[in-house]
GROMACS .gro file of C-alpha atoms in nm:
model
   66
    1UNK     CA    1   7.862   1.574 -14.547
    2UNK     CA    2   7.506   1.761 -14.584
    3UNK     CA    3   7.287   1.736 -14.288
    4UNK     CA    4   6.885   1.799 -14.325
    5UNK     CA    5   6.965   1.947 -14.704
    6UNK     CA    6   6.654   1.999 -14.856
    7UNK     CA    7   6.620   2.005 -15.209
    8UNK     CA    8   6.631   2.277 -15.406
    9UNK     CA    9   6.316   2.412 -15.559
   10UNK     CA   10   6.387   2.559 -15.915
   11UNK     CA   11   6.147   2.788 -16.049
   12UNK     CA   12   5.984   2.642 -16.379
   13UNK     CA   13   6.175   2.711 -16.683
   14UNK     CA   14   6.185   2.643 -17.061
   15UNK     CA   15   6.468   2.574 -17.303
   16UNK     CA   16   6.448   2.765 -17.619
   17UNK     CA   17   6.693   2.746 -17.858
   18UNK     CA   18   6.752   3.060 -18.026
   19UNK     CA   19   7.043   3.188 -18.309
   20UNK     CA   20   7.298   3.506 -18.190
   21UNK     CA   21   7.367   3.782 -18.380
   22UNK     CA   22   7.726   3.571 -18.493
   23UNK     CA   23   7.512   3.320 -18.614
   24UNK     CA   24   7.608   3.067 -18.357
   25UNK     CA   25   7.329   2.868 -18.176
   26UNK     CA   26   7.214   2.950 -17.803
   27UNK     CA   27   6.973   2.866 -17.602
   28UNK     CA   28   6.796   3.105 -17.359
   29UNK     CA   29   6.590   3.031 -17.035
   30UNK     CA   30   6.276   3.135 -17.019
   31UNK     CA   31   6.071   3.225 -16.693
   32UNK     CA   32   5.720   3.281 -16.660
   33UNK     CA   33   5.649   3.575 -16.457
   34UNK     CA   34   5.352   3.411 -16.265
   35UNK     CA   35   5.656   3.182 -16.140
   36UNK     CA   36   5.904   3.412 -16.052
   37UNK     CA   37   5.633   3.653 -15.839
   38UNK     CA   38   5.429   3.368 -15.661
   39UNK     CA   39   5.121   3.618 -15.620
   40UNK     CA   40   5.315   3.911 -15.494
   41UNK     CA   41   5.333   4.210 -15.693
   42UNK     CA   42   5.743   4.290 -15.614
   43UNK     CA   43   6.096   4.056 -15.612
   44UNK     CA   44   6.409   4.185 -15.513
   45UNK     CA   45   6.714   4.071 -15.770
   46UNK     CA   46   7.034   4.085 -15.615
   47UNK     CA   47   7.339   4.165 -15.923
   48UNK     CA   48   7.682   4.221 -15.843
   49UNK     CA   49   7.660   4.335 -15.515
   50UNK     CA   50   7.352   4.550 -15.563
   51UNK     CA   51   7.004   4.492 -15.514
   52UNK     CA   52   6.711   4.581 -15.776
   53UNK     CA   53   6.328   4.554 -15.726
   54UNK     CA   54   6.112   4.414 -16.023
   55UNK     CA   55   5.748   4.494 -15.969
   56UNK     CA   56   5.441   4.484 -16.157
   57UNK     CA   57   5.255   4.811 -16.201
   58UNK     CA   58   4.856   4.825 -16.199
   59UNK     CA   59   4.866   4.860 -16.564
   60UNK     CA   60   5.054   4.522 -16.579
   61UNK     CA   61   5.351   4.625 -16.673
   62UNK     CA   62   5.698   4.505 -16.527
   63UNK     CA   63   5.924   4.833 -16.334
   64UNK     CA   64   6.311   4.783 -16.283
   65UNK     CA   65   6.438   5.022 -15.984
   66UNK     CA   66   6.766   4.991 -15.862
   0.00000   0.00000   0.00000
């Protein structure tokens, strides 16, 4: 039994449904950047074990470091 959970908040996101190179149908999930950075300019993204920082550059571009 779950004491004091609190619920989960999930970041906005949007179905779209979109065709794969073998033709069959998939749908991707889409995430708005303003949602995933919450007014700071870096997130860390942690992948198999390693950790990766996604930040936004002054030009507003988007910089993958590992």
């Amino acid at each position: 039994m779950m004491r004091n959970a609190r619920p989960r908040r999930e970041a906005p996101q949007e179905a779209i449904a979109a065709v794969s190179p073998t033709g069959e149908r998939a749908v991707e999930l889409v995430y708005g950047s303003t949602d995933l950075f919450r007014g700071r300019d870096e997130l860390v993204i942690e992948h198999d074990g390693a950790r990766y920082r996604l930040r936004i550059t002054r030009q507003g571009k988007l910089i993958l470091n590992k």
